Short mmCIF file of C-alpha atoms in Angstrom, two decimals:
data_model
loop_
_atom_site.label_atom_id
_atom_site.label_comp_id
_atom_site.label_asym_id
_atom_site.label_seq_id
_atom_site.Cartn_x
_atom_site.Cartn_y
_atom_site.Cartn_z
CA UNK E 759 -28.24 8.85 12.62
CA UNK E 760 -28.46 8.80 8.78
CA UNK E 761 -28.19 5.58 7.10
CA UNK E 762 -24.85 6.33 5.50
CA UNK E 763 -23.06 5.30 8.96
CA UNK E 764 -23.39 3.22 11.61
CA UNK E 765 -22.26 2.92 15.16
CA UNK E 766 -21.90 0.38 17.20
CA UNK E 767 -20.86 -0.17 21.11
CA UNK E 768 -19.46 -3.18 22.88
CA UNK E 769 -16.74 -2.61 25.79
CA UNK E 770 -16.58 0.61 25.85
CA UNK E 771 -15.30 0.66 22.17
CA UNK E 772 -17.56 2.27 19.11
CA UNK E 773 -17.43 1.17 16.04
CA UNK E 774 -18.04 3.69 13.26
CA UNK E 775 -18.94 1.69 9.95
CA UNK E 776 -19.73 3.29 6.62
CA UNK E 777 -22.58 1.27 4.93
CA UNK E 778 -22.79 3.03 1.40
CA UNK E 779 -21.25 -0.36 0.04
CA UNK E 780 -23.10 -0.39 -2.91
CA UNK E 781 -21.36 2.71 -3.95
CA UNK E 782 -17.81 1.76 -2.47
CA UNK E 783 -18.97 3.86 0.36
CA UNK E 784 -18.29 6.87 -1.79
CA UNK E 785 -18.53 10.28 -0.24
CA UNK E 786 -21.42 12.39 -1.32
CA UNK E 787 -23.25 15.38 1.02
CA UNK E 788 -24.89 13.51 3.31
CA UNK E 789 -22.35 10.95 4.14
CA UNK E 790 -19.46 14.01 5.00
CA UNK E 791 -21.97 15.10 7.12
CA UNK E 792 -23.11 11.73 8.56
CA UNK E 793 -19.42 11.45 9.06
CA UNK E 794 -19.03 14.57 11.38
CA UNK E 795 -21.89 14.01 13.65
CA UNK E 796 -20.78 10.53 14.30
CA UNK E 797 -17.46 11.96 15.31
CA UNK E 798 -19.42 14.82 17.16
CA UNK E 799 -21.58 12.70 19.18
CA UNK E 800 -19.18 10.34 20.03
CA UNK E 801 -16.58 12.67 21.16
CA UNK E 802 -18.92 14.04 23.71
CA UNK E 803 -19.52 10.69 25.20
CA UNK E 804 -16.89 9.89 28.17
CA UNK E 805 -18.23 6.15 28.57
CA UNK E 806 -16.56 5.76 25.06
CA UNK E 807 -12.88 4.99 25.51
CA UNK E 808 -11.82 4.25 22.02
CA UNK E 809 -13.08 4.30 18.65
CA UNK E 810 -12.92 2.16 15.53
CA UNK E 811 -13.59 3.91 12.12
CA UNK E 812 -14.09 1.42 9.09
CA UNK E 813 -16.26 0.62 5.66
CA UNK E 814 -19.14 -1.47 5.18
CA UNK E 815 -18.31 -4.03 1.26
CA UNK E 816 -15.45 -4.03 -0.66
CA UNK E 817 -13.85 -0.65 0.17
CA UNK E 818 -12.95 1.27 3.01
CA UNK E 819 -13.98 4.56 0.64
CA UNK E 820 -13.55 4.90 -2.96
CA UNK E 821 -13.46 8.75 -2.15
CA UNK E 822 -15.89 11.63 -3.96
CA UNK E 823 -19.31 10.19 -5.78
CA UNK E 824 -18.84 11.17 -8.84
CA UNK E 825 -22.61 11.43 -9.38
CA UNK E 826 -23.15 13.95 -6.58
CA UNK E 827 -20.14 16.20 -7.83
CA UNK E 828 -23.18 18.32 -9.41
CA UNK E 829 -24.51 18.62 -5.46
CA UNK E 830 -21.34 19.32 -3.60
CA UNK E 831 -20.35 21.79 -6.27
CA UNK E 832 -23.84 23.53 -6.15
CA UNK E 833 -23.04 23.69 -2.44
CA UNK E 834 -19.55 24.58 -2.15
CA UNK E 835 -20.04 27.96 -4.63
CA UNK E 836 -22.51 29.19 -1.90
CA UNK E 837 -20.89 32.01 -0.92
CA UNK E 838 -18.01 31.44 1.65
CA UNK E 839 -18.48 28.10 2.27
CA UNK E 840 -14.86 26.79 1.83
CA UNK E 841 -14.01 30.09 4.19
CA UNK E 842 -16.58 30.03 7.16
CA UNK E 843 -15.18 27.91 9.70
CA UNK E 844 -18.58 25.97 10.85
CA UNK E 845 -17.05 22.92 12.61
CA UNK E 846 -14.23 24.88 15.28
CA UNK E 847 -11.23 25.79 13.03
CA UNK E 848 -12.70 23.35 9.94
CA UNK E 849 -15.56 24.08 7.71
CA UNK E 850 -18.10 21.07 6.78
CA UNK E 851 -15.46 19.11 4.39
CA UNK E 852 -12.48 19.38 6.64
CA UNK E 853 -14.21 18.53 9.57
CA UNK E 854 -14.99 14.85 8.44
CA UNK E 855 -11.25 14.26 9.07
CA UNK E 856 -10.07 16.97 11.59
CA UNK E 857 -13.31 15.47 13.97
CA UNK E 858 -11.33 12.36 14.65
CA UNK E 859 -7.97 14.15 15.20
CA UNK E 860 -9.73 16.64 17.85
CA UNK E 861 -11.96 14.09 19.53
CA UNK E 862 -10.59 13.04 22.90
CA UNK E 863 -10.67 9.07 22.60
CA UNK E 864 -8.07 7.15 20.19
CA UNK E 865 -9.28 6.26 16.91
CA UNK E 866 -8.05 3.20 14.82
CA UNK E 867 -9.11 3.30 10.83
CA UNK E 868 -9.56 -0.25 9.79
CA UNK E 869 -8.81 0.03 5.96
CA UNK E 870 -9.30 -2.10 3.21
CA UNK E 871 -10.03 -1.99 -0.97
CA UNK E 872 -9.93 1.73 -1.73
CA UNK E 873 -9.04 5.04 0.04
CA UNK E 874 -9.22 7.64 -2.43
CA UNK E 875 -9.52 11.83 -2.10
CA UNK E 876 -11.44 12.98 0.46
CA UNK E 877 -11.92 9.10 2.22
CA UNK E 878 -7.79 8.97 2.13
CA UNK E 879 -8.04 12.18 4.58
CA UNK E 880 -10.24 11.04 6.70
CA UNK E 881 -8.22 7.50 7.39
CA UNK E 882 -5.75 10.53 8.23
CA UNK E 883 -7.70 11.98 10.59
CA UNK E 884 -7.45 8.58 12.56
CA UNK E 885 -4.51 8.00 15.64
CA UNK E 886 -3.80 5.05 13.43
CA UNK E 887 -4.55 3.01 10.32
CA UNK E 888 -4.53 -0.35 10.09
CA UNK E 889 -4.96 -1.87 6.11
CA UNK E 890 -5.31 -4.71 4.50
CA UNK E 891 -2.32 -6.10 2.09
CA UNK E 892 -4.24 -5.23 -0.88
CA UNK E 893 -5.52 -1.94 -0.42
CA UNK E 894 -4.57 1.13 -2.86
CA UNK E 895 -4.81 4.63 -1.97
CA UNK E 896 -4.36 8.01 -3.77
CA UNK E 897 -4.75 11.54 -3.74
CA UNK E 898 -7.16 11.76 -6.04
CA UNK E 899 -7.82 15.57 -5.98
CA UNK E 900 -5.35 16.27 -9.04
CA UNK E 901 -7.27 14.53 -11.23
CA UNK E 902 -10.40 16.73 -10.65
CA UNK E 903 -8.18 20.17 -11.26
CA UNK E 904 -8.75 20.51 -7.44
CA UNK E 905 -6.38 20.23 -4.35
CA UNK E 906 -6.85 17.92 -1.32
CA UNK E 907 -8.82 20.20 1.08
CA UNK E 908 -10.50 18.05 4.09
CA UNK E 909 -7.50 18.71 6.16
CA UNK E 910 -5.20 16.58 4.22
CA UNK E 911 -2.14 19.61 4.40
CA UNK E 912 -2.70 19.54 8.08
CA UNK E 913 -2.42 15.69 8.56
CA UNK E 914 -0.19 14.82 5.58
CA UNK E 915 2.29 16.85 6.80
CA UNK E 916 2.07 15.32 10.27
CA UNK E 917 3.11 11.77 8.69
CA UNK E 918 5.19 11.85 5.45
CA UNK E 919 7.98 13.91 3.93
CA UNK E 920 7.19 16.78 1.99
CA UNK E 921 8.60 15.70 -1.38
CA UNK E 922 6.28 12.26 -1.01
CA UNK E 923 3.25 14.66 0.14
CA UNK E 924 4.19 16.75 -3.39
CA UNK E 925 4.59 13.42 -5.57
CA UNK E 926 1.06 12.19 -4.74
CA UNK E 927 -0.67 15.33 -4.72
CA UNK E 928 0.82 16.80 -7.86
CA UNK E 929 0.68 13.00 -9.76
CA UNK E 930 -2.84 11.87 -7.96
CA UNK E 931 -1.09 8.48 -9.10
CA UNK E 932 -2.50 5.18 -7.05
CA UNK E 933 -0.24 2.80 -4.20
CA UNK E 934 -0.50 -0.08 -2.06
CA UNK E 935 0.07 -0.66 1.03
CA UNK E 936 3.28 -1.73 1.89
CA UNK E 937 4.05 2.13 0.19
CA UNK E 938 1.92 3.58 2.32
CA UNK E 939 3.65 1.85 5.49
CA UNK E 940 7.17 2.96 4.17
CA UNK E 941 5.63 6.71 3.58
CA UNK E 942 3.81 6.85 7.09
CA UNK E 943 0.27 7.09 5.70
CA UNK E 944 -0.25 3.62 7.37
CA UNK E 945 0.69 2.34 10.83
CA UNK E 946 1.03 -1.35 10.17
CA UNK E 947 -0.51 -3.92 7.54
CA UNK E 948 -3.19 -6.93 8.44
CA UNK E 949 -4.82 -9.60 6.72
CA UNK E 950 -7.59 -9.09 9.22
CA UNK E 951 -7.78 -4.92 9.62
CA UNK E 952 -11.24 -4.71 11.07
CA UNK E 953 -10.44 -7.49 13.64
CA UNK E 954 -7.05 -6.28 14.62
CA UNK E 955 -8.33 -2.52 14.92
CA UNK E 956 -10.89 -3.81 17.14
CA UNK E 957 -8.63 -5.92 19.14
CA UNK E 958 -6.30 -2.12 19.46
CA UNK E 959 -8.81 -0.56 20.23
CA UNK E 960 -9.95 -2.89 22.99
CA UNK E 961 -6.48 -3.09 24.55
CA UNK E 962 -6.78 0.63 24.82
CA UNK E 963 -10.13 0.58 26.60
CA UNK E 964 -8.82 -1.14 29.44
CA UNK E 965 -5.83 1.74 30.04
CA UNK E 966 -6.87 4.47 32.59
CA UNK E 967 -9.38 6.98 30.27
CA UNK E 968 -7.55 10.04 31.54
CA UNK E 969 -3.82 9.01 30.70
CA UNK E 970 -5.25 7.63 27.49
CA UNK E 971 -6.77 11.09 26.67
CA UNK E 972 -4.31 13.32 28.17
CA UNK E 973 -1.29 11.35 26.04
CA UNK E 974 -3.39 11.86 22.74
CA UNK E 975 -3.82 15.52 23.41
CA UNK E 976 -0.44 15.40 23.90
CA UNK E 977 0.93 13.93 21.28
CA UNK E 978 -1.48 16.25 18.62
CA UNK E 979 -0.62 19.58 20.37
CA UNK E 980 3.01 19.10 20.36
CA UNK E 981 3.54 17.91 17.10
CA UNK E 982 4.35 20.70 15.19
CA UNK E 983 5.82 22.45 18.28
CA UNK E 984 9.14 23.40 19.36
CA UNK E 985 11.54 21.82 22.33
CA UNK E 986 10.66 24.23 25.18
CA UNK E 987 6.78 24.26 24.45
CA UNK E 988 6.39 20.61 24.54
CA UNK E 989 8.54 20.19 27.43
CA UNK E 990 6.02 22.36 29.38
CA UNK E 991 2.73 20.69 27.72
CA UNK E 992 4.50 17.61 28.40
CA UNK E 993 4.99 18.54 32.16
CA UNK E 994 1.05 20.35 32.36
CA UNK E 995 -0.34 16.68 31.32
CA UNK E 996 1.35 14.55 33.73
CA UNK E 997 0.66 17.35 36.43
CA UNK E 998 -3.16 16.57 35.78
CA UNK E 999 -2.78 13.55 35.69
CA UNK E 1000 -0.36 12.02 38.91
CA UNK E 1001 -2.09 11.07 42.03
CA UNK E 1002 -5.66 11.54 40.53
CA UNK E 1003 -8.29 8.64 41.10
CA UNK E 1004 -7.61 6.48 37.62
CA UNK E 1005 -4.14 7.18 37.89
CA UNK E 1006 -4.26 5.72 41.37
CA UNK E 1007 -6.37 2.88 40.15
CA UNK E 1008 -3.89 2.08 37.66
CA UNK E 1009 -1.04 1.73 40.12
CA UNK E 1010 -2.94 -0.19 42.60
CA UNK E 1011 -4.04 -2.85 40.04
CA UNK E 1012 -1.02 -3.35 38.84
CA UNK E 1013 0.41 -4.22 42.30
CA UNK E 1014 -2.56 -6.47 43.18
CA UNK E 1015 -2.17 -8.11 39.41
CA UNK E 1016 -5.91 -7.65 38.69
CA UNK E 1017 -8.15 -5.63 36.23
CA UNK E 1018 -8.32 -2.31 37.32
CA UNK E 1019 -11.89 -0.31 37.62
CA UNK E 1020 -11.05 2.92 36.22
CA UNK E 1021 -13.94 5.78 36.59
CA UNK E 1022 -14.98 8.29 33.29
#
């Protein structure tokens, strides 16, 4: 693992830490792509029931490094790099966000300070987002005469109406938090992010893995989906799901009021 991220385990719940603090965790090559395989490898593990995404220092992520603008650049004018799809339907930049939307466990962002650009997208990519009172965030692609492109017009959309999504993009201005809860971009506001997204994410763990997944697949497929489609998703998930082992487990312990053991 490169030493732009970190992951760590405890109850079945990983931790994903940024630890570029000195820079404000800002994004340059080698953390996007630190970023995807942590998603990567952890979405492959099934002992991994929920996951915690957060930033080492003052900031969550201050968004693009300025300083390796020269690299990415040199990198993006390859020759169809913003085109090839590398990462399933993402190239390399989208995928840092659209890896936590398409992994199978939940994932809580734990944000505080900054989430600018590209690290605003990527809180996106999370189920849900959990900042601090003072945090600011922006869409800071306007003032770089580019557009937000790490699958910010996929999740954006998902969250906020469009005239709000146009505002920011078109003004790149900065807002807090409590705008960001009124807008969607932010699921609820704590003085203690990191601890409460842990906490979540803990309470999530002890839910039966394959409802857990099968509701979050859910819930992302359907989105953007009409009546009659999700009503048959909605009906193919709980098909898979009744009368299977965890399912079973979950009933079971909750007429004998204990813990249940759930399998992965």
């Amino acid at each position: 693992m490169s030493d732009r991220v970190r992951i760590t385990e405890e109850n079945q719940v990983a931790t994903v830490t940024l630890t570029r603090a000195d820079k404000r965790n800002a994004l340059d090559l080698e953390m996007i792509r630190a970023i995807v395989d942590a998603g990567e490898t952890l979405a492959a593990r099934k002992d991994i029931r929920a996951v915690v995404l957060a930033g080492d220092g003052p900031a969550f992520s201050a968004g693009l490094d300025l300083a390796a603008m020269p690299e990415i650049a040199q990198f993006a004018m390859q020759g169809g790099v913003f085109l090839e799809r590398t990462h399933g339907n993402s190239n390399l930049f989208q995928a840092a966000s659209m890896v936590w939307v398409e992994m199978p466990q939940p994932v809580i962002a734990a944000v505080h300070g900054y989430a600018f650009g590209g690290a605003f997208q990527i809180m996106l990519g999370a189920d849900m987002r959990i900042a601090a009172p003072e945090t600011r965030f922006s869409i800071m692609e306007g003032r770089w005469g580019i557009i937000p492109d790490m699958g910010g017009m996929v999740l954006m959309r998902r969250l906020a109406r469009g005239d709000v999504i146009r505002k920011l993009t078109y003004s790149a201005e900065q807002f807090e938090a409590d705008e960001a809860l009124d807008w969607g971009f932010v699921t609820e506001i704590s003085e203690t992010p990191l601890t409460r997204a842990q906490a979540l994410a803990n309470e999530i763990a002890q839910k039966s893995p394959d409802a857990i997944r099968a509701a979050k697949a859910l819930i992302r497929d359907t989105e953007l989906l009409g009546v009659k489609d999700t009503l048959i998703a909605e009906s193919r998930a709980q098909e898979g799901l009744m009368g299977k082992p965890n399912q079973m487990e979950a009933v079971v312990a909750g007429i004998q009021k204990r813990t249940p053991n759930f399998t992965d």
